[in-house]
Coordinates of N, CA and C in Angstrom, one line a residue:
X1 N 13.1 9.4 39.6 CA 13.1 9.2 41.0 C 13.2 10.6 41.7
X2 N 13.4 11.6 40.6 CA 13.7 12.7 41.6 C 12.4 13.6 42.1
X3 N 11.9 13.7 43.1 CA 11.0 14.6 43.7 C 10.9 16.2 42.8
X4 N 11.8 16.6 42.3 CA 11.0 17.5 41.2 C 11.5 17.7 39.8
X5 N 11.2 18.3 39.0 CA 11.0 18.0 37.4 C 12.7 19.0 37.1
X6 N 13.6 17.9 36.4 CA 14.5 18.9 36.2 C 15.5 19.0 34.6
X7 N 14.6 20.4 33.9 CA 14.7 20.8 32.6 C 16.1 19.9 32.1
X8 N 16.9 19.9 33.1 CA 18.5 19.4 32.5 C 18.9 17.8 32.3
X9 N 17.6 17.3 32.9 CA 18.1 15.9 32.5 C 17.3 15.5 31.3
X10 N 18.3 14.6 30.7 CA 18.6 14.3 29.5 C 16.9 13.6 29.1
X11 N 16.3 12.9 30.1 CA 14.9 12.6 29.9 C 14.1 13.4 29.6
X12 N 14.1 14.1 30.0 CA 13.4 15.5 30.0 C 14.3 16.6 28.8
X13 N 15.4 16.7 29.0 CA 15.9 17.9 28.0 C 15.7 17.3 26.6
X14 N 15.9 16.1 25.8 CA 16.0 15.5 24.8 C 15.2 15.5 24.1
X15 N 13.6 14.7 25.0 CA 12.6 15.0 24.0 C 12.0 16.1 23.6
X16 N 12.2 17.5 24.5 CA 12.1 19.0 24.3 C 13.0 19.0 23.8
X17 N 14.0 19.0 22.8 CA 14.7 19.6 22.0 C 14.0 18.6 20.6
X18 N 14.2 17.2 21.0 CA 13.4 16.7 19.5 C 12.1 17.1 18.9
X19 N 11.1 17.8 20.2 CA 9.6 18.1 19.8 C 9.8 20.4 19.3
X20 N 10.8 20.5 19.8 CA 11.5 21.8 19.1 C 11.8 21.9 18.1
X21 N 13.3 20.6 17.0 CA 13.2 20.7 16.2 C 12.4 20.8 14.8
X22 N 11.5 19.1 15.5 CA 10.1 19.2 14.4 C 9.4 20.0 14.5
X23 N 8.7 20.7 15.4 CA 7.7 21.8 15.4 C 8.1 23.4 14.4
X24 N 9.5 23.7 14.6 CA 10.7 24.0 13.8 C 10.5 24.0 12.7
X25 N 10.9 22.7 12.1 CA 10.8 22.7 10.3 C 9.6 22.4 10.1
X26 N 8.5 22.4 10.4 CA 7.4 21.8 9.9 C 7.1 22.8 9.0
X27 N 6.3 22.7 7.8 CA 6.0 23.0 6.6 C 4.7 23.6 6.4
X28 N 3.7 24.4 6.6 CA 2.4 24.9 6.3 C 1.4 23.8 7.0
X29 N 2.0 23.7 8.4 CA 0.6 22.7 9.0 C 0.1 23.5 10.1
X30 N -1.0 24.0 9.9 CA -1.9 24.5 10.5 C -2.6 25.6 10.2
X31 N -3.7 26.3 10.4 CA -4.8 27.6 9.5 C -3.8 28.9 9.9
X32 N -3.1 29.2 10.7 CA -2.3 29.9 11.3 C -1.0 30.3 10.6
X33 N -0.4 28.9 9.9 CA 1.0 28.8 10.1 C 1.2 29.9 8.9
X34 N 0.6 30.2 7.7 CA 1.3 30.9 6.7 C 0.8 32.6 7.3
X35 N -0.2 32.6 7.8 CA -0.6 34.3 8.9 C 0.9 34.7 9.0
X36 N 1.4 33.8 10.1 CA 2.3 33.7 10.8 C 3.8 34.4 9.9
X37 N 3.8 33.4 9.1 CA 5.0 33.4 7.9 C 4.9 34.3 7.4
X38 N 3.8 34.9 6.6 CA 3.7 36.1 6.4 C 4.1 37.4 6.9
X39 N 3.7 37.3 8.3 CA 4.1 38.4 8.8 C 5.3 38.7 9.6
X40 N 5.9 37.1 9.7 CA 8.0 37.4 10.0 C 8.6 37.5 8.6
X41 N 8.1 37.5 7.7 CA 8.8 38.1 6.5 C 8.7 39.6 6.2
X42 N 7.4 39.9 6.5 CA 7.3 41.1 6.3 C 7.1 42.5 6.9
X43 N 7.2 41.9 8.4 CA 7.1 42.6 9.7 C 8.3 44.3 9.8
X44 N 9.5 43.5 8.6 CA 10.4 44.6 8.7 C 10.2 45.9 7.3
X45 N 8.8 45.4 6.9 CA 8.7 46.6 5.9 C 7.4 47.3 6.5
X46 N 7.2 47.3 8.1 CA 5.8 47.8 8.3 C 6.7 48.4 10.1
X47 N 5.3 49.4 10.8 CA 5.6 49.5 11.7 C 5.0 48.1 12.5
X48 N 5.7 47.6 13.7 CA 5.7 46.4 14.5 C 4.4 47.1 15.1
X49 N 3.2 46.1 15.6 CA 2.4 46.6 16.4 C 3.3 46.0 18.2
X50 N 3.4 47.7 18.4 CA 3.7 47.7 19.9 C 3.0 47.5 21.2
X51 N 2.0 47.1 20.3 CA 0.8 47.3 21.7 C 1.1 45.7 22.6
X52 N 1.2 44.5 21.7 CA 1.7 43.5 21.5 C 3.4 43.3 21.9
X53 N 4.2 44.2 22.4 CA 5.9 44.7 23.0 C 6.8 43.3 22.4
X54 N 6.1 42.2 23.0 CA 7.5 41.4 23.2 C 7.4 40.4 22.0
X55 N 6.0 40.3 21.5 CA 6.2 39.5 20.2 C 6.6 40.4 19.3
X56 N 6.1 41.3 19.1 CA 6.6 42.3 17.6 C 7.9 42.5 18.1
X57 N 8.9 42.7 19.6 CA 10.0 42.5 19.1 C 10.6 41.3 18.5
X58 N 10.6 40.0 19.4 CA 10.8 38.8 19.0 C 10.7 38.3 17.4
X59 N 9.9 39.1 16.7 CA 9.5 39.1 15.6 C 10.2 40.0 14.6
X60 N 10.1 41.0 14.7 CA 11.1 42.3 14.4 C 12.6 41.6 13.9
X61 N 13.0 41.5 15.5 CA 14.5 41.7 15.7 C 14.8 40.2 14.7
X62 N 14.4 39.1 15.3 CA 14.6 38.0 13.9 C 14.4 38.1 12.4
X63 N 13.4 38.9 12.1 CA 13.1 38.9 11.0 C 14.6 40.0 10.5
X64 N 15.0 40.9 10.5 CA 15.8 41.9 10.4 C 16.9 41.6 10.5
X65 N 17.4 40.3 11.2 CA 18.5 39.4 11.0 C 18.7 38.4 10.2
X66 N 17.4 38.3 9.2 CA 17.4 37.2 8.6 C 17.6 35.7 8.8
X67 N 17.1 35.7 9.8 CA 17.0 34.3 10.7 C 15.8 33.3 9.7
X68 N 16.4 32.5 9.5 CA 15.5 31.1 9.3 C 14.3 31.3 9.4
X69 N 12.7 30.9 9.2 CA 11.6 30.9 9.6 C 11.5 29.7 10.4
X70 N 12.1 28.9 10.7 CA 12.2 27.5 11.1 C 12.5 28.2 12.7
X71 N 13.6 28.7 12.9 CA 14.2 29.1 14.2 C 12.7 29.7 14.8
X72 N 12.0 30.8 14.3 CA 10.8 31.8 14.6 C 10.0 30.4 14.9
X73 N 9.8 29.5 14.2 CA 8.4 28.3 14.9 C 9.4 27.5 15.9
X74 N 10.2 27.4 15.8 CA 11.3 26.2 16.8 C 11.3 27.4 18.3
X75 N 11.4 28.5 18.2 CA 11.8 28.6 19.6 C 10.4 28.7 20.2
X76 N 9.3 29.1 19.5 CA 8.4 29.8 19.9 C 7.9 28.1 20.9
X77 N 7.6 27.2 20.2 CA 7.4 25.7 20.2 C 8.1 25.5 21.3
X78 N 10.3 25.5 21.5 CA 10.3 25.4 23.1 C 10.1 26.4 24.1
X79 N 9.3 27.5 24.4 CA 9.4 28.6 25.4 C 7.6 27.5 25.7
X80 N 7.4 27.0 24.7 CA 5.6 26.5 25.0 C 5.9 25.4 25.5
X81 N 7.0 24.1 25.1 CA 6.7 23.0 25.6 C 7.6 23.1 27.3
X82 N 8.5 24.1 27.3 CA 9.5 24.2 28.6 C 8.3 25.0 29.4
X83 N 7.4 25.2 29.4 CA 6.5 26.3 30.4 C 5.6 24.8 30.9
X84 N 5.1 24.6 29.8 CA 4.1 23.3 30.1 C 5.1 22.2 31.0
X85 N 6.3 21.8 30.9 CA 7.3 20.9 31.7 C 7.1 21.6 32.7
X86 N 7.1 22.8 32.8 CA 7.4 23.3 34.5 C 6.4 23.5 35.1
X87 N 5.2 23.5 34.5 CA 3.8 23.5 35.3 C 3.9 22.4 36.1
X88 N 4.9 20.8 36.0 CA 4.3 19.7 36.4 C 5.9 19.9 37.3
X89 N 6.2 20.6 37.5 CA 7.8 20.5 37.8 C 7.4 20.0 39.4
X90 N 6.9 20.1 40.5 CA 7.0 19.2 41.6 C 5.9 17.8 41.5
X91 N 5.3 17.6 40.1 CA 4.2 16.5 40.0 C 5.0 15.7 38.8
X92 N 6.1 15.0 39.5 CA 6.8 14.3 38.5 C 6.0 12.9 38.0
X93 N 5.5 12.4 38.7 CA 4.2 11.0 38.5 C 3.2 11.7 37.8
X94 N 2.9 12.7 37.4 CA 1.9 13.3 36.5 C 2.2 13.6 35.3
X95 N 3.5 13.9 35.1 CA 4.2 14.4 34.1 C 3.9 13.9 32.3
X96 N 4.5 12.3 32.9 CA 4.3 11.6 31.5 C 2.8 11.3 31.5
X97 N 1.9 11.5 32.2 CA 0.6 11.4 31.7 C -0.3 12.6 30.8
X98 N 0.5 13.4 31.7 CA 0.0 14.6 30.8 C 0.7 15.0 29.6
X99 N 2.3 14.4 29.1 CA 2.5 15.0 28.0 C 1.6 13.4 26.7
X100 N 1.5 12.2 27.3 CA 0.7 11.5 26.7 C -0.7 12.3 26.3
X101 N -1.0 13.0 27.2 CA -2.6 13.5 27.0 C -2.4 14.7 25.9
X102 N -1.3 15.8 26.1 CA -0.9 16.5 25.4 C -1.2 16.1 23.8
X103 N -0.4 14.7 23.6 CA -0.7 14.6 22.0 C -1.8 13.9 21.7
X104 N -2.2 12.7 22.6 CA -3.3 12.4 22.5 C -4.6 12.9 22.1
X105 N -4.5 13.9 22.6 CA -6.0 15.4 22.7 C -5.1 15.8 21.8
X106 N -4.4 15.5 21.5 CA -4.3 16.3 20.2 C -4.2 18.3 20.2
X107 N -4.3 18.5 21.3 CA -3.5 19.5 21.6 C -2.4 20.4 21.5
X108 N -1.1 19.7 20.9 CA -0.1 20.4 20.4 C -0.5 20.9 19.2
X109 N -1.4 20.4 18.5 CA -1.8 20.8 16.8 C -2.0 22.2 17.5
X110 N -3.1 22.9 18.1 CA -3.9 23.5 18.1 C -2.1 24.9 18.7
X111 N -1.8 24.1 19.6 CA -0.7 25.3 19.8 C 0.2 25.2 19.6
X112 N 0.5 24.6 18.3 CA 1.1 25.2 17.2 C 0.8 25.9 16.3
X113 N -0.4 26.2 16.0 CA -1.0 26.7 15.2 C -2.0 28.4 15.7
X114 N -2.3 28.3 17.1 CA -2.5 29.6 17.2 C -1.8 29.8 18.5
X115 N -0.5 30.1 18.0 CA 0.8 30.3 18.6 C 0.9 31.3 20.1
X116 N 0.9 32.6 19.7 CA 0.5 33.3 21.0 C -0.1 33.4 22.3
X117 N -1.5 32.9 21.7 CA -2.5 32.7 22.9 C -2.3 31.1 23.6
X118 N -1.8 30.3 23.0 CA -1.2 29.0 23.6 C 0.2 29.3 24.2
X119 N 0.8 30.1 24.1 CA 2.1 30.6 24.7 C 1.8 31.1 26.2
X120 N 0.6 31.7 25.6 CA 0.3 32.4 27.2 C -0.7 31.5 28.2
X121 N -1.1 30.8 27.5 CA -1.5 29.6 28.3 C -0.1 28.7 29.3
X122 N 0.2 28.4 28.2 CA 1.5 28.1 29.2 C 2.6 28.4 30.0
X123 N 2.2 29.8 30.2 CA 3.1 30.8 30.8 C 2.2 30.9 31.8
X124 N 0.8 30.9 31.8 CA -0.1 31.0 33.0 C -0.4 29.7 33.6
X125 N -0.4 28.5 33.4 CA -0.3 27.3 34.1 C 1.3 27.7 35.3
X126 N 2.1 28.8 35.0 CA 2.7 28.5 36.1 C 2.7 29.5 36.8
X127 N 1.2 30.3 36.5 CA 1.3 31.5 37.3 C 0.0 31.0 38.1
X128 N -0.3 30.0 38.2 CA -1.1 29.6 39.1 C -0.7 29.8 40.5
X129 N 0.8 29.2 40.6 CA 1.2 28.9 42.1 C 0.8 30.1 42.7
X130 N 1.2 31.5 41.9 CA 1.2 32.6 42.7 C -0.2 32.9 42.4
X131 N -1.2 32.6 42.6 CA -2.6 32.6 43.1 C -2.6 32.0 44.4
X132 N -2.2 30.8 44.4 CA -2.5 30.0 45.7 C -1.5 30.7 47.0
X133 N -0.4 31.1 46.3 CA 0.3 31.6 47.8 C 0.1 33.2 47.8
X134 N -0.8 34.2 46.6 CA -1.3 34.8 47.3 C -0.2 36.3 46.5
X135 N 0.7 36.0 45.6 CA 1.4 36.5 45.5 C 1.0 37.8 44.2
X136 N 0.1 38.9 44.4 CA -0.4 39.2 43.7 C 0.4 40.3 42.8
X137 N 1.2 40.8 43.4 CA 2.3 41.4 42.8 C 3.2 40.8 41.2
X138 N 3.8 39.7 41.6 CA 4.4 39.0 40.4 C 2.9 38.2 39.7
X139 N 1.9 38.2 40.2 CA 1.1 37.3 39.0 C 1.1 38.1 37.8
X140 N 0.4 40.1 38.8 CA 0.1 40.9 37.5 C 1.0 41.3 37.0
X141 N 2.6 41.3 37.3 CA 3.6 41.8 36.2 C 3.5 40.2 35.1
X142 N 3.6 39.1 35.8 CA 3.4 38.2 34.9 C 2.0 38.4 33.9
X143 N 0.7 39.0 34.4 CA -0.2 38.8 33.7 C 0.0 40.7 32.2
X144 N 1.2 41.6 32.7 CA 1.5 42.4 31.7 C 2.2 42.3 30.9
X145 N 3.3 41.2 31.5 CA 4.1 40.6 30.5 C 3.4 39.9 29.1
X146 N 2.4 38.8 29.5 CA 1.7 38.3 28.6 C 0.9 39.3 27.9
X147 N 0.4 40.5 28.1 CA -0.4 41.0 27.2 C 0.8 42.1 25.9
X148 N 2.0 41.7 26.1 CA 2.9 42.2 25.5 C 3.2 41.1 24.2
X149 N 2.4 40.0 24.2 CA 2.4 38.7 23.5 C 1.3 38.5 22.9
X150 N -0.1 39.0 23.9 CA -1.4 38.8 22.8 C -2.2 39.5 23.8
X151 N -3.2 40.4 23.2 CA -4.0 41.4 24.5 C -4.9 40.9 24.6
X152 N -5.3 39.8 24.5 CA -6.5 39.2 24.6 C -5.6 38.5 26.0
X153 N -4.6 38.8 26.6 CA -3.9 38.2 28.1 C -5.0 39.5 29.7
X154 N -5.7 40.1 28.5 CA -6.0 41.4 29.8 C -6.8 40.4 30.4
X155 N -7.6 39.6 30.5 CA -8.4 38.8 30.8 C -7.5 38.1 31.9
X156 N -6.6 38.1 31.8 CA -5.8 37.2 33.1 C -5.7 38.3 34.5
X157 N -6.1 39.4 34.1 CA -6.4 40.6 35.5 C -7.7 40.3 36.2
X158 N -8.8 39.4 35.3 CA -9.5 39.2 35.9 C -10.0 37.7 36.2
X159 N -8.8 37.4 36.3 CA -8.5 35.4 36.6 C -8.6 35.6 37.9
X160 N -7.4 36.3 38.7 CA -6.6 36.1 39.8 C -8.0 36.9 41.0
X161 N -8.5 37.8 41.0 CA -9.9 37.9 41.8 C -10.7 37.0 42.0
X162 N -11.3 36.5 40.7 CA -12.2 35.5 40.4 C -11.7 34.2 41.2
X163 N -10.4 33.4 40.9 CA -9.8 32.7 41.4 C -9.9 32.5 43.5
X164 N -9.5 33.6 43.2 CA -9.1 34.3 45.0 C -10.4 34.0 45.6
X165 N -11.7 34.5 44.8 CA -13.0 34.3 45.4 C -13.4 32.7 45.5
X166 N -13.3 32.4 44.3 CA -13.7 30.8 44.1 C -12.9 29.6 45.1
X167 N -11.8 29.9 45.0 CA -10.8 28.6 46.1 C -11.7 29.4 47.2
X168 N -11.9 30.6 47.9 CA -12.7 31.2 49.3 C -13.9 30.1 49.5
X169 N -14.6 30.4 48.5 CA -15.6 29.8 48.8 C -15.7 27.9 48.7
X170 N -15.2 27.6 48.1 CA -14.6 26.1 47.3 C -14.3 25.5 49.0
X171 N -13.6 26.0 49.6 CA -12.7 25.7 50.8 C -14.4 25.7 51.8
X172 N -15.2 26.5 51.7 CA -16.2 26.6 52.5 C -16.9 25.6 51.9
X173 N -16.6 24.6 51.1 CA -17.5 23.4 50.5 C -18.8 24.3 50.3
X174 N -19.1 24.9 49.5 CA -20.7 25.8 48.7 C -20.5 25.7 47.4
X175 N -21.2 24.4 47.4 CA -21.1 23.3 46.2 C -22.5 24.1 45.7
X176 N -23.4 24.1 46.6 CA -23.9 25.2 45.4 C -24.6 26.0 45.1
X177 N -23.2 27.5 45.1 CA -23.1 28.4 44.4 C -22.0 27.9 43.6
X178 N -21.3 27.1 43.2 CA -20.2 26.6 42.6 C -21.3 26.0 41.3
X179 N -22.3 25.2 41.6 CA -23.1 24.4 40.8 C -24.0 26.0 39.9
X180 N -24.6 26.7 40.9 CA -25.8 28.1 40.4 C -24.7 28.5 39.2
X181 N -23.3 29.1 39.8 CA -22.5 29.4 38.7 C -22.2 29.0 37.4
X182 N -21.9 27.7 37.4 CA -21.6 26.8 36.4 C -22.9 26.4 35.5
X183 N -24.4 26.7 35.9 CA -25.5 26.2 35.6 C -25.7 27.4 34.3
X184 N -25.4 28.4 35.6 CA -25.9 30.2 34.8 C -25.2 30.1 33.4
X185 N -23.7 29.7 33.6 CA -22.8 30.1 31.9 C -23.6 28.7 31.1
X186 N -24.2 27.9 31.8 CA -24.6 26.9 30.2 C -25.9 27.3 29.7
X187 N -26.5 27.8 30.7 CA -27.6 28.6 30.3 C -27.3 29.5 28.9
X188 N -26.5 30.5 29.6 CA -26.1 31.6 28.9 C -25.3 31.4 27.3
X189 N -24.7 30.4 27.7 CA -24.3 29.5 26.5 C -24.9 28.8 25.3
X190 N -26.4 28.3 26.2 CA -27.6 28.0 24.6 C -28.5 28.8 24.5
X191 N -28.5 29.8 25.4 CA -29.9 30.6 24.9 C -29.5 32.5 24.4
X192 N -28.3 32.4 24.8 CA -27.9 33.7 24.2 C -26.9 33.9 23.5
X193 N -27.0 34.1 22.4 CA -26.4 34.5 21.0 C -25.0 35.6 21.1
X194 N -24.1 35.5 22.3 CA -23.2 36.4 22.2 C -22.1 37.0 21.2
X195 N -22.1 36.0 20.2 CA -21.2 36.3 19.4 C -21.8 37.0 18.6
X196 N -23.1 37.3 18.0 CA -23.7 37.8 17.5 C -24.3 39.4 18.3
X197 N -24.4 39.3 19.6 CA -24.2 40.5 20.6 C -23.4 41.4 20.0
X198 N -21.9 40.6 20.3 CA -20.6 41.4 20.3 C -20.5 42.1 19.0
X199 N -20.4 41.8 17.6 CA -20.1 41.7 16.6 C -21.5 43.2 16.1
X200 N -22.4 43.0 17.1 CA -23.5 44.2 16.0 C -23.5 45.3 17.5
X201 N -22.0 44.8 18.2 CA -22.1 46.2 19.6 C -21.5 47.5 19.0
X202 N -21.8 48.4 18.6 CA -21.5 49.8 17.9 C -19.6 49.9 19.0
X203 N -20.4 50.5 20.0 CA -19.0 50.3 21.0 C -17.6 49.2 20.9
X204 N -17.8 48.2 20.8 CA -17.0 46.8 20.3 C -15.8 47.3 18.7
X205 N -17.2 47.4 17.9 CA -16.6 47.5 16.6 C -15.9 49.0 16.4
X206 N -16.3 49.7 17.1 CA -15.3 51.3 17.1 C -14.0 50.7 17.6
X207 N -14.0 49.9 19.1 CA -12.3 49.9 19.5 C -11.7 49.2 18.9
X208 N -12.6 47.8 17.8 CA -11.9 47.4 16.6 C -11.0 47.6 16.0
X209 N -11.8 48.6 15.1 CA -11.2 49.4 13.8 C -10.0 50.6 14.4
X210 N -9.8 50.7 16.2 CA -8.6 51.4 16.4 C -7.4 50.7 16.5
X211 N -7.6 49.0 16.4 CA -6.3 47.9 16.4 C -6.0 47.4 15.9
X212 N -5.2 46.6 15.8 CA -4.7 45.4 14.9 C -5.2 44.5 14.5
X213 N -6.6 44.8 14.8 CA -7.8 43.5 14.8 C -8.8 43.6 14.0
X214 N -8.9 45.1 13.6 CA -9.7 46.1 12.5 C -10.4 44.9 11.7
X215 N -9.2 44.2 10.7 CA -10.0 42.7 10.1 C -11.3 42.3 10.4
X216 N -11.0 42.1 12.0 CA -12.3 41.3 12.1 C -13.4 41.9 12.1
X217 N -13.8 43.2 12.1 CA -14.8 43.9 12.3 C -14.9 44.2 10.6
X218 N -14.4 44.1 9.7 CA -14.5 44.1 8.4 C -15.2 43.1 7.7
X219 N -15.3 41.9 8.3 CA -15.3 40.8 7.8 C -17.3 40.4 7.8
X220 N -17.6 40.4 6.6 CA -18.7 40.0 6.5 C -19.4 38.7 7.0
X221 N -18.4 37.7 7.2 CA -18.8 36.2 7.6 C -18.9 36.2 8.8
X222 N -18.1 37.0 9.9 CA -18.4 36.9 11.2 C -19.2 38.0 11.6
X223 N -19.4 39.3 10.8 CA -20.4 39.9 11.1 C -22.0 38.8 11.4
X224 N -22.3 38.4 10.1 CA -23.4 37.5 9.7 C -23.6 36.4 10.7
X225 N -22.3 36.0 11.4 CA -22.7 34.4 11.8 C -23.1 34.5 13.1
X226 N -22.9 33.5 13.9 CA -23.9 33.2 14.9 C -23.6 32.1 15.7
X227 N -23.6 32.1 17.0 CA -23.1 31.0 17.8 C -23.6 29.9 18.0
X228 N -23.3 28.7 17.2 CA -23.8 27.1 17.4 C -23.9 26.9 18.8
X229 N -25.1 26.3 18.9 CA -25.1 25.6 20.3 C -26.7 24.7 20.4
X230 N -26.4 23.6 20.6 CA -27.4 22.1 20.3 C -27.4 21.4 21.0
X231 N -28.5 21.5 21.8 CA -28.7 20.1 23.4 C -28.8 19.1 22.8
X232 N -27.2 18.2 22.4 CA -27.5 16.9 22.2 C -26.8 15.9 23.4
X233 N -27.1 15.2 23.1 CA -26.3 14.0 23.9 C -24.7 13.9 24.4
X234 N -24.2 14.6 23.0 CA -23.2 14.7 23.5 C -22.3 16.2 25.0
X235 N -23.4 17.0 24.5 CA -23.2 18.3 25.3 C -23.7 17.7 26.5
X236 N -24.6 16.7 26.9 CA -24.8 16.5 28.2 C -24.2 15.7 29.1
X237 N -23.2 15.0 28.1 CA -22.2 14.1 28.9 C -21.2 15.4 29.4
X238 N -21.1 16.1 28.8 CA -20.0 17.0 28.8 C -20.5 17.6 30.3
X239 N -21.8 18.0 29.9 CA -22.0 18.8 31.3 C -22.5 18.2 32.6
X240 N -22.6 16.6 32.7 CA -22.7 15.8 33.5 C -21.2 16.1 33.9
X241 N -20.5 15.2 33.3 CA -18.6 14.9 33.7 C -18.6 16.0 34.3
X242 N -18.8 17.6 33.7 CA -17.8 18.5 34.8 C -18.4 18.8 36.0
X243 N -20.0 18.8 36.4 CA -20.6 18.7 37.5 C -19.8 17.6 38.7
X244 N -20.0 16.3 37.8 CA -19.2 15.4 38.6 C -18.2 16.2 39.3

């Protein structure tokens, strides 16, 4: 009954501590999870990549205390499901639909499993507001914060422009340049091969091999492969629905 969402009642705090503990002990479920394990065990026999600040500490400092591996997936799990609660914190009638949809879509697998960049998903569902009121100051320390968690967050410097322009025009109902836009990326989506672009860009794979990411520019299979994409039936429901 209450007009907004509040972390401390027991409705709300209980099941976020029971969806904490399981996520917590859970045992090698997901393509990610042993990455992960791997590297809070062994994080204190290497230098931390700093470029990344707040995970390699979070990581670091637990590991070096000898903290549980359980605690490292348990908190990580509530900082993701207490961000996602507060996205809905004045849409309390929305709440339980969306954490139904949450497992439903099956969703929490996925962020549990690539941990980081689902972290900052959910840290940025609540940096929406301050798009809408304009608040551009605290988005981008929010949006530096997160790239201290996964630098694949620089992309959130170019959300809040984008955004700023799109609600501009959205509000002037120009349905369509909203439609030309959304047409151009499906376009661009089945007829051009970007992953395959990126992966043979000389430029790309140099700033690779200067990060923590070096791997992937190593890697024979994603050199070689190639972006799927198949006008079937089902892609065109897909791209009906979001027109709708």
């Amino acid at each position: 009954k209450n007009k907004d969402i509040k972390l401390s009642h027991p409705v709300i705090l209980i099941p976020i501590l029971l969806y904490t503990f399981i996520m917590g002990c859970r045992y090698g479920v997901g393509k990610d999870y042993f990455n992960y394990l791997e590297l809070y065990e062994d994080v204190k026999y290497f230098e931390p990549n700093w470029t990344e600040f707040l995970f390699s500490s979070y990581t670091y400092v637990l590991s070096i205390n000898k903290v549980h591996f359980s605690f490292f997936f348990g908190i990580i799990a509530f900082i993701q499901i207490v961000f996602f609660v507060k996205a809905y914190k004045k849409f309390p009638k929305i709440l339980p639909l969306a954490i139904i949809f949450y497992f439903v879509g099956s969703y929490y697998l996925g962020w549990n499993n690539v941990l980081r960049q689902n972290l900052v998903v959910a840290i940025f569902l609540n940096m929406i507001p301050l798009i809408e009121k304009r608040k551009m100051g605290l988005y981008y320390l929010g949006a530096f914060l997160c790239i201290g968690i996964h630098l694949s967050s620089i992309l959130l410097f170019l959300i809040y422009p984008t955004l700023v322009f799109i609600e501009k025009h959205y509000k002037n109902n120009n349905i369509k340049l909203m439609l030309t836009v959304y047409l151009a990326f499906v376009g661009m989506g089945l007829f051009v091969d970007i992953f395959s672009y990126l992966f043979n860009n000389e430029f790309l794979l140099l700033f690779l091999l200067d990060t923590d990411y070096s791997s992937y520019a190593m890697n024979e299979g994603l050199m070689t492969a190639q972006t799927g994409s198949a006008l079937g039936l089902g892609y065109l429901l897909k791209v009906t629905n979001r027109i709708l």
